XYZ file of C-alpha atoms in Angstrom:
466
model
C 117.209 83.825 74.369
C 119.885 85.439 72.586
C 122.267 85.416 75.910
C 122.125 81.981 75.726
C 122.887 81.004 72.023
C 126.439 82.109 72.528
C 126.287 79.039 75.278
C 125.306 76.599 72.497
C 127.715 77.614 69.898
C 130.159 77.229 73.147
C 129.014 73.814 73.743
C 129.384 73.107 69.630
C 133.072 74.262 69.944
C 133.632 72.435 72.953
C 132.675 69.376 71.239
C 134.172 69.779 68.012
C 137.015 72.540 67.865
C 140.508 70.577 68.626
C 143.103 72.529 69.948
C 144.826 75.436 68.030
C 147.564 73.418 66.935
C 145.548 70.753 65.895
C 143.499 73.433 63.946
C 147.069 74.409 62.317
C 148.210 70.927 61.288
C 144.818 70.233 59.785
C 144.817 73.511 57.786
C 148.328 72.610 56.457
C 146.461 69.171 55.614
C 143.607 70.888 53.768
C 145.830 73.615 52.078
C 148.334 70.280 50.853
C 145.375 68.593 49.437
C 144.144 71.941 47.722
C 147.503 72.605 45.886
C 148.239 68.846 45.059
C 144.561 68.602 43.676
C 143.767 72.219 42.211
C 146.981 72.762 41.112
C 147.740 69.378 40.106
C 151.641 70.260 41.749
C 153.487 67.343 42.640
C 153.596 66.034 46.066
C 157.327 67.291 45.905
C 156.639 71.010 45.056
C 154.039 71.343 47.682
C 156.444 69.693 50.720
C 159.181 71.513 49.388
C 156.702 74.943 49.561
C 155.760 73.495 52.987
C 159.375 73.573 54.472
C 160.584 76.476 52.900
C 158.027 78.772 54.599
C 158.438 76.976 57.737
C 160.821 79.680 58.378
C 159.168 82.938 57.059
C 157.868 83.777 60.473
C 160.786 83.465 62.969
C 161.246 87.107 63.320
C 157.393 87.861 64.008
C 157.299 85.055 66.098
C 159.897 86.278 68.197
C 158.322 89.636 68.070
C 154.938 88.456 69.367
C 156.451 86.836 72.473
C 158.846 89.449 73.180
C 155.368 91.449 72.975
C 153.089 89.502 75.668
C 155.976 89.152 78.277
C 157.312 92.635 78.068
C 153.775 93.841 77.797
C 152.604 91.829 80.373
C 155.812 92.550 82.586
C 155.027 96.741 82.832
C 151.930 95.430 84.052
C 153.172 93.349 86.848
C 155.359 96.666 88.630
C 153.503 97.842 91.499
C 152.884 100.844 90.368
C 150.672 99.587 87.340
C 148.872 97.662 89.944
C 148.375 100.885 92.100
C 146.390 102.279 88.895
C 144.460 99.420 88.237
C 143.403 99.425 91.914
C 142.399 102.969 91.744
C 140.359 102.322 88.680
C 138.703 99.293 89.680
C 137.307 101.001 92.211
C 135.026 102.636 89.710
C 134.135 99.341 88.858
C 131.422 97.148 90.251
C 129.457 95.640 87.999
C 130.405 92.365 85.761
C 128.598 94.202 82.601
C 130.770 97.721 83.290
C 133.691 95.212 83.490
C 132.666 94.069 79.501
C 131.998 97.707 78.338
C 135.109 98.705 79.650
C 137.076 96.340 78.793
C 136.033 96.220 75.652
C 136.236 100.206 75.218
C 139.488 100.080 76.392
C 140.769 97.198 73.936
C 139.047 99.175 70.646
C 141.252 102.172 71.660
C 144.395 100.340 72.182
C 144.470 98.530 69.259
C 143.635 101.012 67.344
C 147.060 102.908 68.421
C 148.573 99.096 67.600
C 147.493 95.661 67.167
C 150.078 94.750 70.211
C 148.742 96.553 72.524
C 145.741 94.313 73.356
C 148.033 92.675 76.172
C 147.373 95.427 78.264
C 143.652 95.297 77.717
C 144.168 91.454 78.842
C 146.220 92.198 81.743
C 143.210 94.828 82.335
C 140.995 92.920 82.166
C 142.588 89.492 84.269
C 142.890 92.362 87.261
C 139.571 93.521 87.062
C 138.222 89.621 86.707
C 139.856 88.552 90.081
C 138.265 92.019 91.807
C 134.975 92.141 90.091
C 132.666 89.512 91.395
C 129.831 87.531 88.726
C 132.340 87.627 85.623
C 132.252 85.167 83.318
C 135.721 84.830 82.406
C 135.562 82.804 79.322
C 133.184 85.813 77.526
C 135.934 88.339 79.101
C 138.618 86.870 77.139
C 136.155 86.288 74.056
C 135.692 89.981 74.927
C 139.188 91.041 74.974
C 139.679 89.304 71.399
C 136.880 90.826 69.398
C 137.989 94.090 70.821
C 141.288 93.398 68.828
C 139.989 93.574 65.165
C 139.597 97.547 65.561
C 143.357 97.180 64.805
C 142.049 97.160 60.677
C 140.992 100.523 60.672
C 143.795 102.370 62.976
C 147.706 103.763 63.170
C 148.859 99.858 62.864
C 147.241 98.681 59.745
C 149.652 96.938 57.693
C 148.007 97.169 54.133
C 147.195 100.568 53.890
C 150.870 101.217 55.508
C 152.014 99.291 53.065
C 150.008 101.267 49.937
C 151.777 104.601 51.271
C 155.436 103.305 51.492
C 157.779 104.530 49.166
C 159.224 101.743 46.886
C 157.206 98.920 48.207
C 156.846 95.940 46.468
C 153.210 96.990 44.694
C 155.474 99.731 42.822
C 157.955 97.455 42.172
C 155.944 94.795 40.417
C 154.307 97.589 38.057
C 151.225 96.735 39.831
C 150.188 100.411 41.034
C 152.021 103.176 39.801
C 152.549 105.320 43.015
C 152.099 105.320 46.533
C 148.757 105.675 47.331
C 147.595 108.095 50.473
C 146.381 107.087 53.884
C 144.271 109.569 53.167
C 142.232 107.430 50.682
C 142.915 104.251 53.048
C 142.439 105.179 57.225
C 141.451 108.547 56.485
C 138.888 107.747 54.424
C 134.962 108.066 54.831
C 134.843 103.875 54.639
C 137.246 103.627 57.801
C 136.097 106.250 59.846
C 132.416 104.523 59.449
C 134.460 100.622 60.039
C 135.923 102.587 62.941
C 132.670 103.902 64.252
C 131.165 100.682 64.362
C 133.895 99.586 66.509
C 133.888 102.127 69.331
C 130.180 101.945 69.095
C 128.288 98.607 68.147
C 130.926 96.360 69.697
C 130.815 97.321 73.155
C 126.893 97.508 73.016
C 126.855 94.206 71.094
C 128.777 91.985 73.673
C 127.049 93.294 76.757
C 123.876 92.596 75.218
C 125.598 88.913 74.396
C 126.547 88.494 77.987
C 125.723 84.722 79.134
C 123.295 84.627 81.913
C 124.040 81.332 82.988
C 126.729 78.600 84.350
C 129.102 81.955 85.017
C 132.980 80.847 85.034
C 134.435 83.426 87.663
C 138.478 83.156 87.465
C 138.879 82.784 90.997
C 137.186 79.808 90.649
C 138.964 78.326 87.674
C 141.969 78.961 89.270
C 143.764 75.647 89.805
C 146.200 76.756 91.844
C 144.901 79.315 95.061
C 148.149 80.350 96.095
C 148.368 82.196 92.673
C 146.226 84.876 94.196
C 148.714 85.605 97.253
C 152.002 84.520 95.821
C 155.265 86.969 97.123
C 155.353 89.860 95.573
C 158.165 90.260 93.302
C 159.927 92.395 95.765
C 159.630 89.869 98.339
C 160.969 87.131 95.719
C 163.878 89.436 95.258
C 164.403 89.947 98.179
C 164.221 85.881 99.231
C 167.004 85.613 96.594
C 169.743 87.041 98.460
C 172.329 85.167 100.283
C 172.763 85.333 103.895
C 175.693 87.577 104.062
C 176.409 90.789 101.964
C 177.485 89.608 98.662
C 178.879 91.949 95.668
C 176.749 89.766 93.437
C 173.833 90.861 95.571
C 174.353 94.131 94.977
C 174.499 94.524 91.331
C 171.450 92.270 90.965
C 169.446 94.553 93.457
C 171.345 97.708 92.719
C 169.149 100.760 90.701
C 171.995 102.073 89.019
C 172.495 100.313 86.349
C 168.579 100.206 85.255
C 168.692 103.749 85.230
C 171.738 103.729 82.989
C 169.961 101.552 80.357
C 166.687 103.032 80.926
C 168.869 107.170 79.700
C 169.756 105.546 76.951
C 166.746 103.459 76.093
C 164.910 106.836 76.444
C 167.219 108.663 74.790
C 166.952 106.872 71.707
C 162.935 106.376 72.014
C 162.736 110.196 71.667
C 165.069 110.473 68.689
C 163.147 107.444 66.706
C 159.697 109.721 67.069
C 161.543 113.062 66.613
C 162.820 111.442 63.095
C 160.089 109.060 61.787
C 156.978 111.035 63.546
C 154.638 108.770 65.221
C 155.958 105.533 63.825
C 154.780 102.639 66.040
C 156.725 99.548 64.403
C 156.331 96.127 66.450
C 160.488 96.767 67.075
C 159.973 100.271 68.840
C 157.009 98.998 70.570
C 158.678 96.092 72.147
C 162.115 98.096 73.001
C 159.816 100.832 74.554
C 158.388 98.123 76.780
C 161.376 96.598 77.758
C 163.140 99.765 78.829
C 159.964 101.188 80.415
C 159.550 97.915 82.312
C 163.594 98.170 83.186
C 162.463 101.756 84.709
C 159.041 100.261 86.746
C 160.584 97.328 88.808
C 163.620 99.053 89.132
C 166.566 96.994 89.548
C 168.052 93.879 87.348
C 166.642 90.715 89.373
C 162.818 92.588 90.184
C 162.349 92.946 86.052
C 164.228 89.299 85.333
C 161.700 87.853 88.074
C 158.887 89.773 86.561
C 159.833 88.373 83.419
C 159.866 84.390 84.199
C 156.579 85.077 85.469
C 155.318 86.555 82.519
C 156.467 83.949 79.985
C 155.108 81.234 81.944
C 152.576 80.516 79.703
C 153.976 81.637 75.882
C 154.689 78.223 74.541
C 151.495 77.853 71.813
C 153.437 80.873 70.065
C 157.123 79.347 69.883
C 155.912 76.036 68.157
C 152.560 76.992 66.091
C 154.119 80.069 64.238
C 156.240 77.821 62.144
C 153.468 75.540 61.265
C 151.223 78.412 59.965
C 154.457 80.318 58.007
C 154.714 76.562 56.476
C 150.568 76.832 55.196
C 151.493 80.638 54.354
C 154.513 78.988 52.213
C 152.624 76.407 50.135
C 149.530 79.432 49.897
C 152.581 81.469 48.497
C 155.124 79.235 46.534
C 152.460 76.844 44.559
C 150.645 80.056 43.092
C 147.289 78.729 45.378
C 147.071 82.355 46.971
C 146.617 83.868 43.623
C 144.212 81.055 42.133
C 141.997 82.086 45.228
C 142.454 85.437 44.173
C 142.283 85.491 40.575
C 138.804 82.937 41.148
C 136.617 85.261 42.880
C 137.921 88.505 41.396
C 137.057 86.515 37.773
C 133.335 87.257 38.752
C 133.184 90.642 40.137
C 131.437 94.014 38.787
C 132.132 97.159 39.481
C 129.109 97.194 41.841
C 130.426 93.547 43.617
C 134.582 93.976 43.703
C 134.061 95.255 46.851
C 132.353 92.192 48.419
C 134.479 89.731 46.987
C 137.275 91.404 47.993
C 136.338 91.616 51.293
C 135.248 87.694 50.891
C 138.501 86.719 49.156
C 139.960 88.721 52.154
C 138.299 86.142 55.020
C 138.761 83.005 52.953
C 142.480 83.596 52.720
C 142.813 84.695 56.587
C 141.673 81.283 57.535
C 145.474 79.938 55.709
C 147.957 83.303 56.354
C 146.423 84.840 59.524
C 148.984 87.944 58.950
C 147.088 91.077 57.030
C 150.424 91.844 55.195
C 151.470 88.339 54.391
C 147.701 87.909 52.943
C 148.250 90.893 50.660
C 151.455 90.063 49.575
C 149.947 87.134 47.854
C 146.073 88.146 46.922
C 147.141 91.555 46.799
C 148.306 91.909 43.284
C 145.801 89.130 41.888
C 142.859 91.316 43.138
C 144.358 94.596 42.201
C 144.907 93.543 38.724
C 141.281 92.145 38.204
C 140.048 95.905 39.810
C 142.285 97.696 37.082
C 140.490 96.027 34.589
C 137.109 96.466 35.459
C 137.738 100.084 35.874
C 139.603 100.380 32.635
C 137.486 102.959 31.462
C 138.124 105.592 34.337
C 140.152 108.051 35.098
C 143.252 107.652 37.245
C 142.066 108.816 40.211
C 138.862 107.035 40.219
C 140.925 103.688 39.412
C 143.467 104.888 42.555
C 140.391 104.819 44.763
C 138.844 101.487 43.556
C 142.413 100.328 44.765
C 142.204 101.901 47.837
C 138.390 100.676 48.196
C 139.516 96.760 47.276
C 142.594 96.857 49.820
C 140.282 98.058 52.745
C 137.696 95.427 52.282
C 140.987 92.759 52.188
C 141.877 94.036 55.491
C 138.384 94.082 56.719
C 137.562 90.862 55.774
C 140.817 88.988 56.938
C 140.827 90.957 60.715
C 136.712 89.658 61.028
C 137.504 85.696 60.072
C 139.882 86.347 63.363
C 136.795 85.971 65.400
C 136.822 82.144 64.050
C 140.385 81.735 63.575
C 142.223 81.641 66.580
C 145.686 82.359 66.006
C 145.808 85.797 67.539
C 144.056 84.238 70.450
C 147.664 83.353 71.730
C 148.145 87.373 72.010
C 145.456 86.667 75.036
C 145.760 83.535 76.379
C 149.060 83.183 77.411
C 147.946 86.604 79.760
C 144.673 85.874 80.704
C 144.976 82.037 80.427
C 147.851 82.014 83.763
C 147.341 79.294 85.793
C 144.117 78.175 84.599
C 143.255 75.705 82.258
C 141.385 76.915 78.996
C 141.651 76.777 75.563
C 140.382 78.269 72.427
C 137.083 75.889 72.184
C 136.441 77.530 75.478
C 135.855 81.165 74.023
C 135.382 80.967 69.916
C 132.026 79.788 70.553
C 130.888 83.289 72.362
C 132.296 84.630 69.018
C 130.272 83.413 66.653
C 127.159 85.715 66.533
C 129.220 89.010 66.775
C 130.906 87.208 63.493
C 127.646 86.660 61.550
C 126.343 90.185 62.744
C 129.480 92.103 61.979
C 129.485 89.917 58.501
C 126.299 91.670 57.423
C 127.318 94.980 58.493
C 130.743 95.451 57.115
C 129.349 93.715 53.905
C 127.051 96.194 53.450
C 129.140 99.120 53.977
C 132.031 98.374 52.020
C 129.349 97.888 48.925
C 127.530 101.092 49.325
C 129.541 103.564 51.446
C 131.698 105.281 49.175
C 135.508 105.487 49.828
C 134.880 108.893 50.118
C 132.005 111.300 50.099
């Protein structure tokens, strides 16, 4: 029974989810209404708040799409493809092709939240070789294995916490850096990260639909996607009839191999310097000079390129609509009212909870972990400082630490029924098909409500540290 209530909530969405940019403009509707009415701001402040963050998120939009079609580029070379072929042939079941998948997206992301477009180019291969997958639950797969992101190297809050001068110091609001130690290497996170490596892959294949199975091949529109030229044929197709100088600096290695010694050259100095520092600029640079080095010459990586932004155009017009909601969250105070609300109520036993609560609520409005804290942040810390007022410093530094993780926590779960990080996957595993978001938040649901419970319960009563 429950492999097919995952169907239902499916159908539910189907019915009643609009698309995600619907979803945005009727969030920036709700979050308007909210400020004007809560707030009582005028209807000038809030459009004013609106247009002003329109713009906050042009340089992580442009990151995110430089992300997918480099990402996804490395994995169009053939010799990516050669791998996958080798390891697919391990592969022949549509429930090892969840597990894995899923394993294999926990582990990414825990290295970085970008990296789960090479689980989804994974994952697309192994979905057009693996007969009896159900393609929609694959991607739904692919997602939920994102949210392990929280509790490894990439996590922007505690990051944040442990960066010298940040604006937490700044404000007065905590009086030092505060440790990863007490943040991703504490007892809290390596349980959070437990339950990811463990329950999630166990979770979904026990999930897996049993009916009405969506195989990709099938959803396909267009067949000759599955035999189209190979990039070195399209190259090759490109050249004019007679020899051409033009021809042979497009197709020429030497001048890949150029970029790709210095690329590499200063990859290695940026580790040797700032250790293993995996900032969404490094990432993307890496990928773009190791894709330079796969394909080999100048028109095999621009080809592989067109074809990997074929499909990116949710991110280049939605990311300005949510910075505008994360503007009018940020500039008419209604991020810290949210805050300041919930934290008004909490104990000593409970700031935990709420945090963690406060933490999904907000999500829903600023679906970025470190735009979040910048505005609930403070509001929450503030409210924690005071109901530990009588304890020591240290005990007080690890209440902060405590309240921060269940933030994070709370706003990477309400991902599961947001889905603005879905366009990290679809634009990958979405080629030349036609789904949307309604087609895989549905499968979602239940690994929400169970992971709810659990990471309620352990940010209450496991301590930060034992």
């Amino acid at each position: 029974m429950h492999n097919n209530i995952g169907e239902k909530f499916t159908d539910v969405f189907k019915k009643y989810m609009p698309d995600s940019f619907v979803f945005a403009l009727i969030l920036t509707i709700l979050v308007s209404l909210l400020a004007l009415l809560g707030l009582n701001k005028s209807l000038f402040e809030v459009v004013n708040s609106w247009y002003d963050g329109f713009w906050m998120l042009l340089e992580f939009g442009m990151q995110m799409t430089l992300l997918i079609i480099t990402g996804y580029s490395i994995a169009l070379s053939p010799l990516i493809k050669k791998g996958i072929n080798s390891i697919t042939s391990f592969i022949k079941t549509p429930k090892q092709v969840y597990f894995f998948v899923i394993i294999i997206g926990v582990l990414l992301s825990m290295i970085s939240w970008g990296w789960i477009v090479i689980a989804a180019v994974f994952a697309r291969e192994l979905a057009l070789r693996v007969k009896g997958v159900h393609y929609p639950y694959l991607i739904a797969c692919v997602y939920f294995s994102n949210n392990s992101w929280v509790t490894g190297l990439s996590s922007s809050i505690p990051l944040l916490l442990n960066t010298k001068g940040n604006y937490m110091i700044e404000g007065g609001i905590i009086p030092s850096t505060i440790s990863t130690l007490y943040t991703l290497g504490s007892t809290l996170n390596v349980f959070m990260l437990l339950l990811y490596i463990i329950v999630t892959p166990l979770l979904m294949v026990l999930l897996i639909p049993k009916k009405n199975t969506r195989e990709l091949k099938d959803m396909l529109g267009d067949k000759t996607l599955q035999i189209e030229k190979t990039i070195k044929e399209e190259a090759a197709d490109l050249k004019l009839s007679i020899k051409a100088l033009s021809d042979s600096l497009n197709n020429n290695s030497l001048l890949p191999i150029i970029i790709v010694l210095m690329g590499g050259y200063f990859i290695s100095y940026h580790f040797y310097k700032n250790g293993f520092d995996l900032n969404l600029n490094i990432m993307i640079f890496t990928f773009i000079i190791l894709g330079l080095l796969l394909h080999k010459t100048p028109m095999r990586y621009s080809i592989s390129i067109k074809r990997a932004s074929s499909n990116i155009s949710g991110i280049l017009f939605q990311f300005p609509f949510y910075a505008g909601i994360m503007g009018i969250m940020t500039n008419t105070g209604l991020g810290k009212s949210l805050a300041g609300l919930i934290s008004s109520v909490a104990t000593i036993e409970t700031y935990p909870f709420f945090s963690y609560l406060i933490g999904g609520i907000v999500n829903f409005a600023i679906p970025s972990g470190g735009g979040e804290y910048a505005v609930i942040g403070p509001s929450v810390i503030e409210a924690v400082k005071e109901i530990g007022a009588n304890l020591s410093q240290l005990q007080v530094t690890e209440m902060i630490a405590k309240a921060s993780l269940s933030i994070a926590y709370g706003e990477s779960l309400t991902n599961l029924l947001q889905p603005f990080y879905l366009l990290l996957v679809i634009p990958i595993m979405g080629a030349g098909i036609k789904i949307q978001a309604r087609d895989v938040m549905g499968y979602l649901v239940i690994p929400f409500l169970i992971f709810f419970i659990l990471q309620s319960l352990m940010v209450v009563f496991i301590p930060l540290n034992f």
